[in-house]
Structure formats: C-alpha cells, structure tokens
Amino acid sequence: MDSTAIDVRQLAKMIDHSLLRPELTTAEVLRGCELAATYDVASVCVRPADVALAVKALDGTAVAVGTVIGFPHGGSTTAVKAGEVVDALAAGATELDMVLNIGLLRSGEDDAVREDIAAVVDASGGVGLTKVIFENAYLDDEEKLRACRLSTLAGADFVKTSTGFAPGGATLEDVRLMRANVPAHMRVKAAGGVRTLDRMLEFVAAGAERFGATATATILDDLAARRAAA
C-alpha cells in the first residue's frame, strides 16, 4: 500500500485499539470502546475478561472485538490456550492474538511450537482471525524466521511483532523480515511503540497491514489534519 496516499478511513481500518493494560477499569474499557467506534477502527483488543463487555458496547458498529491468548508470556499449556479460544469465541470475540511459546522456540522445539499454534487455529474453527505474536525482543533473526515458517505451517492469518509488554516493541527491520518470510495471504501486525502518524506510515511502507495502538486518536487526528491542509 502507498503510505503517502492512505486516507483516514483506510488507516483506521488498520488499527486494533489496544485496551490491555492490567490496571484499566471497566469505565476505561468502555471509553476505549467508544473511541474505537467513533474512529471506526478495525477492532478493539481487550483482556479476555472484557470480551463480553466490549461486544455489548460495540454492538451495531463495524468494530470487531479481539482478545489475547496465552498473554503476555506464551507459556500456558496448549490445552489452556485452546480453552481460552473457546471462551473468547463464546463471548463474541472474532480476532485472537496468541503468544507463541517463546521458550520452546528458543529451545529448537519446532514441532511443539507449530502444534501449539495449530491448536489455537483449530480451536477457532475458522471463526476468528489468528495472529501469532513472536515477541521479537527475545529472539534473534534465525528464531524469527523459524517463527514465520511455523506460523505459516500452522495456518495462522497474521504474524505479529510484539505484545507491547517486553523490553522492546516493533521495529521496521522486523516487519520487513516477517513480510518477506510469510506468504502473501498472511498479514503482518506491528505492535509496541507505534505512537505517531509518521512512525505508523513508515511501518505501512515496510509491509505492516495492522497495528496494535493506544495512541489511536492522536494518529488519526493528525492524518485528518494533514489531509485537510493538503
């Protein structure tokens, strides 16, 4: 996509408005859903316990509700991750951001990592988009490449850079690497540290098609102002 020609609606539909901080109150989650509806973003990404609340708040809008699986460390058992998917879908979620098992990936246990991802994909039954979070701050390039391959083999829809809770977040280099090493039908999501319009547009140019963001209003208002002044 040409990042210089993107309009406000197109960029909004690339944003998953993130409501994942552990201290968020119910009122804050509801305000986040209201903001997401106002800007008509792609989705909100909420904590699992908030899915039903967000689904109700966003009823009648075009904003999807997503949640996280095995978050933020990826170390839950595969059965627990699959169970989280079942609960999330029952509550109305349609997008699932799962953390792969980072320790197993770094240990070279590729079959176990692929099976873990595939169990989440299978549990979704094709109802929810599955995004696999690598948590790249902990991985070297060889491990990132293996994560791309394993996510592809497991049938995931997206690969994602980060949770936003590790020492580092998305980098342009990682997005380029991920885009180059998954098939065209898979998409790349950048998360962690993408807080300005200029930064987001750099990531669009690098190949990201979805973003986890908390600075949604600031980014979209900036783009609207620039387009109005052009």
CSV table of C-alpha atoms in Angstrom, one decimal:
chain,number,residue,atom,x,y,z
A,1,MET,CA,0.0,0.0,0.0
A,2,ASP,CA,1.2,3.5,-0.8
A,3,SER,CA,1.6,5.1,2.6
A,4,THR,CA,1.7,8.6,1.1
A,5,ALA,CA,-1.8,8.3,-0.3
A,6,ILE,CA,-3.5,6.5,2.5
A,7,ASP,CA,-6.7,8.2,3.8
A,8,VAL,CA,-8.1,8.4,7.3
A,9,ARG,CA,-10.6,5.6,6.9
A,10,GLN,CA,-8.0,3.2,5.4
A,11,LEU,CA,-5.6,3.8,8.2
A,12,ALA,CA,-8.4,3.5,10.9
A,13,LYS,CA,-9.2,0.0,9.5
A,14,MET,CA,-5.6,-1.0,10.1
A,15,ILE,CA,-5.7,-0.3,13.8
A,16,ASP,CA,-6.6,-2.6,16.7
A,17,HIS,CA,-7.2,-0.2,19.5
A,18,SER,CA,-5.4,-1.8,22.5
A,19,LEU,CA,-7.1,-2.0,25.9
A,20,LEU,CA,-4.8,-4.5,27.5
A,21,ARG,CA,-3.1,-2.7,30.4
A,22,PRO,CA,-3.8,-4.7,33.6
A,23,GLU,CA,-5.0,-1.6,35.6
A,24,LEU,CA,-7.7,-0.5,33.2
A,25,THR,CA,-11.1,-0.1,35.0
A,26,THR,CA,-14.4,-1.1,33.4
A,27,ALA,CA,-15.2,2.6,32.8
A,28,GLU,CA,-11.8,3.0,30.9
A,29,VAL,CA,-12.5,-0.1,28.8
A,30,LEU,CA,-15.9,1.3,27.9
A,31,ARG,CA,-14.4,4.7,27.0
A,32,GLY,CA,-11.9,2.9,24.8
A,33,CYS,CA,-14.7,1.1,23.0
A,34,GLU,CA,-16.4,4.4,22.5
A,35,LEU,CA,-13.3,5.9,21.0
A,36,ALA,CA,-12.9,2.8,18.7
A,37,ALA,CA,-16.4,3.2,17.5
A,38,THR,CA,-16.0,7.0,16.9
A,39,TYR,CA,-13.0,6.4,14.8
A,40,ASP,CA,-14.3,3.2,13.2
A,41,VAL,CA,-11.1,1.3,13.7
A,42,ALA,CA,-10.7,-2.4,12.7
A,43,SER,CA,-11.1,-3.7,16.2
A,44,VAL,CA,-10.5,-3.3,19.9
A,45,CYS,CA,-8.1,-5.8,21.5
A,46,VAL,CA,-9.3,-6.3,25.1
A,47,ARG,CA,-8.4,-8.6,28.0
A,48,PRO,CA,-10.2,-11.9,28.0
A,49,ALA,CA,-12.5,-10.9,30.9
A,50,ASP,CA,-13.6,-7.8,29.0
A,51,VAL,CA,-14.7,-9.5,25.8
A,52,ALA,CA,-18.4,-9.7,26.6
A,53,LEU,CA,-18.4,-6.1,27.8
A,54,ALA,CA,-16.7,-4.9,24.6
A,55,VAL,CA,-19.1,-6.9,22.4
A,56,LYS,CA,-22.1,-5.3,24.1
A,57,ALA,CA,-20.6,-1.8,23.9
A,58,LEU,CA,-19.7,-2.2,20.2
A,59,ASP,CA,-23.0,-3.9,19.1
A,60,GLY,CA,-24.2,-2.2,15.9
A,61,THR,CA,-20.8,-0.9,14.9
A,62,ALA,CA,-18.3,-2.2,12.4
A,63,VAL,CA,-15.6,-2.6,15.0
A,64,ALA,CA,-14.6,-6.2,15.8
A,65,VAL,CA,-13.7,-7.4,19.2
A,66,GLY,CA,-10.4,-9.2,19.6
A,67,THR,CA,-8.6,-10.6,22.6
A,68,VAL,CA,-5.3,-12.2,23.7
A,69,ILE,CA,-4.4,-15.9,24.2
A,70,GLY,CA,-1.5,-17.1,26.4
A,71,PHE,CA,-0.7,-13.4,27.1
A,72,PRO,CA,1.8,-11.9,27.6
A,73,HIS,CA,4.4,-14.7,28.0
A,74,GLY,CA,3.2,-17.5,25.8
A,75,GLY,CA,4.0,-20.1,28.4
A,76,SER,CA,0.5,-21.5,29.1
A,77,THR,CA,-0.1,-25.1,28.1
A,78,THR,CA,-1.6,-25.8,24.7
A,79,ALA,CA,-4.8,-27.1,26.3
A,80,VAL,CA,-5.2,-23.8,28.2
A,81,LYS,CA,-4.6,-21.7,25.1
A,82,ALA,CA,-7.3,-23.7,23.2
A,83,GLY,CA,-9.7,-23.4,26.1
A,84,GLU,CA,-9.1,-19.6,26.1
A,85,VAL,CA,-10.1,-19.6,22.4
A,86,VAL,CA,-13.3,-21.4,23.1
A,87,ASP,CA,-14.2,-19.0,25.9
A,88,ALA,CA,-13.3,-16.0,23.8
A,89,LEU,CA,-15.4,-17.1,20.8
A,90,ALA,CA,-18.3,-17.9,23.1
A,91,ALA,CA,-18.2,-14.3,24.5
A,92,GLY,CA,-18.2,-12.9,21.0
A,93,ALA,CA,-14.6,-12.3,20.0
A,94,THR,CA,-13.7,-12.7,16.4
A,95,GLU,CA,-9.9,-11.9,16.5
A,96,LEU,CA,-7.3,-13.8,18.6
A,97,ASP,CA,-3.8,-12.5,19.3
A,98,MET,CA,-1.8,-15.5,20.7
A,99,VAL,CA,1.7,-15.5,22.1
A,100,LEU,CA,3.7,-18.5,20.8
A,101,ASN,CA,5.7,-20.5,23.3
A,102,ILE,CA,8.9,-18.3,23.3
A,103,GLY,CA,10.9,-20.7,25.4
A,104,LEU,CA,10.2,-23.7,23.2
A,105,LEU,CA,11.0,-21.7,20.1
A,106,ARG,CA,14.4,-20.7,21.6
A,107,SER,CA,14.9,-24.3,22.6
A,108,GLY,CA,14.5,-25.5,19.0
A,109,GLU,CA,11.3,-27.4,19.8
A,110,ASP,CA,9.8,-26.5,16.5
A,111,ASP,CA,7.2,-29.3,16.3
A,112,ALA,CA,5.8,-28.3,19.7
A,113,VAL,CA,5.6,-24.7,18.7
A,114,ARG,CA,3.8,-25.5,15.5
A,115,GLU,CA,1.4,-27.8,17.3
A,116,ASP,CA,0.7,-25.1,19.9
A,117,ILE,CA,-0.2,-22.5,17.2
A,118,ALA,CA,-2.2,-25.1,15.2
A,119,ALA,CA,-4.3,-25.9,18.3
A,120,VAL,CA,-5.3,-22.3,18.6
A,121,VAL,CA,-6.1,-22.1,14.9
A,122,ASP,CA,-8.1,-25.3,15.0
A,123,ALA,CA,-10.0,-24.2,18.2
A,124,SER,CA,-11.1,-21.0,16.3
A,125,GLY,CA,-12.9,-23.2,13.8
A,126,GLY,CA,-12.3,-20.5,11.1
A,127,VAL,CA,-14.5,-18.1,13.1
A,128,GLY,CA,-11.6,-15.9,14.4
A,129,LEU,CA,-8.5,-14.4,12.8
A,130,THR,CA,-5.4,-15.9,14.5
A,131,LYS,CA,-2.5,-13.6,15.0
A,132,VAL,CA,0.8,-15.1,16.2
A,133,ILE,CA,2.8,-12.9,18.5
A,134,PHE,CA,6.5,-13.6,18.3
A,135,GLU,CA,7.8,-11.2,21.0
A,136,ASN,CA,10.8,-10.3,18.8
A,137,ALA,CA,12.6,-8.6,21.6
A,138,TYR,CA,13.7,-12.0,22.9
A,139,LEU,CA,14.5,-13.6,19.5
A,140,ASP,CA,17.4,-13.5,17.1
A,141,ASP,CA,16.8,-13.4,13.3
A,142,GLU,CA,17.1,-17.1,12.9
A,143,GLU,CA,14.4,-17.7,15.5
A,144,LYS,CA,12.1,-15.1,13.9
A,145,LEU,CA,12.5,-16.9,10.5
A,146,ARG,CA,11.6,-20.2,12.2
A,147,ALA,CA,8.6,-18.5,13.8
A,148,CYS,CA,7.4,-17.3,10.4
A,149,ARG,CA,7.7,-20.8,9.0
A,150,LEU,CA,5.9,-22.4,11.9
A,151,SER,CA,3.1,-19.9,11.9
A,152,THR,CA,2.6,-20.5,8.2
A,153,LEU,CA,2.6,-24.2,8.6
A,154,ALA,CA,0.1,-24.0,11.4
A,155,GLY,CA,-2.4,-22.0,9.3
A,156,ALA,CA,-2.3,-18.6,11.1
A,157,ASP,CA,-3.7,-15.5,9.5
A,158,PHE,CA,-1.2,-12.9,10.8
A,159,VAL,CA,2.3,-12.7,12.3
A,160,LYS,CA,2.8,-10.0,14.9
A,161,THR,CA,5.9,-8.4,16.3
A,162,SER,CA,5.3,-7.9,20.0
A,163,THR,CA,2.9,-7.8,23.0
A,164,GLY,CA,3.9,-4.3,24.0
A,165,PHE,CA,4.9,-5.7,27.4
A,166,ALA,CA,8.5,-6.8,26.6
A,167,PRO,CA,11.7,-4.6,26.8
A,168,GLY,CA,11.3,-3.7,23.1
A,169,GLY,CA,8.5,-3.4,20.5
A,170,ALA,CA,8.1,-3.3,16.8
A,171,THR,CA,11.0,-2.4,14.5
A,172,LEU,CA,11.0,-1.7,10.8
A,173,GLU,CA,13.7,-4.3,10.3
A,174,ASP,CA,11.5,-7.0,11.9
A,175,VAL,CA,8.4,-6.1,9.9
A,176,ARG,CA,10.4,-6.3,6.7
A,177,LEU,CA,11.8,-9.7,7.7
A,178,MET,CA,8.4,-11.0,8.6
A,179,ARG,CA,6.7,-9.7,5.5
A,180,ALA,CA,9.4,-11.3,3.3
A,181,ASN,CA,9.1,-14.7,5.0
A,182,VAL,CA,5.4,-15.4,5.1
A,183,PRO,CA,3.1,-16.0,2.1
A,184,ALA,CA,1.2,-13.1,0.5
A,185,HIS,CA,-2.1,-14.2,2.0
A,186,MET,CA,-0.7,-13.8,5.5
A,187,ARG,CA,-0.5,-10.3,7.1
A,188,VAL,CA,1.9,-8.6,9.4
A,189,LYS,CA,0.8,-6.8,12.6
A,190,ALA,CA,3.1,-4.3,14.3
A,191,ALA,CA,2.7,-3.5,18.0
A,192,GLY,CA,4.7,-1.9,20.7
A,193,GLY,CA,5.9,1.7,20.3
A,194,VAL,CA,4.0,2.8,17.2
A,195,ARG,CA,2.7,6.1,18.7
A,196,THR,CA,2.9,8.7,15.9
A,197,LEU,CA,1.4,9.0,12.4
A,198,ASP,CA,4.8,9.3,10.8
A,199,ARG,CA,6.0,6.2,12.6
A,200,MET,CA,2.9,4.3,11.6
A,201,LEU,CA,3.3,5.3,7.9
A,202,GLU,CA,6.9,4.0,8.0
A,203,PHE,CA,5.6,0.7,9.1
A,204,VAL,CA,2.9,0.6,6.4
A,205,ALA,CA,5.6,1.2,3.8
A,206,ALA,CA,7.6,-1.7,5.4
A,207,GLY,CA,4.7,-4.1,5.0
A,208,ALA,CA,2.6,-3.9,8.1
A,209,GLU,CA,-1.2,-4.1,7.5
A,210,ARG,CA,-2.4,-4.0,11.1
A,211,PHE,CA,-1.3,-2.2,14.2
A,212,GLY,CA,-1.8,-2.5,17.9
A,213,ALA,CA,-2.1,1.1,19.1
A,214,THR,CA,-3.1,3.1,22.2
A,215,ALA,CA,-2.5,6.5,20.5
A,216,THR,CA,-5.3,5.9,18.0
A,217,ALA,CA,-7.0,9.3,18.3
A,218,THR,CA,-3.7,11.2,18.1
A,219,ILE,CA,-2.6,9.3,15.0
A,220,LEU,CA,-5.9,9.6,13.1
A,221,ASP,CA,-6.5,13.2,14.1
A,222,ASP,CA,-3.0,14.1,12.8
A,223,LEU,CA,-3.7,12.4,9.4
A,224,ALA,CA,-7.1,14.1,9.1
A,225,ALA,CA,-5.5,17.5,9.8
A,226,ARG,CA,-2.8,16.8,7.2
A,227,ARG,CA,-5.3,15.7,4.5
A,228,ALA,CA,-7.5,18.8,5.2
A,229,ALA,CA,-4.5,21.1,4.8
A,230,ALA,CA,-3.3,19.4,1.6
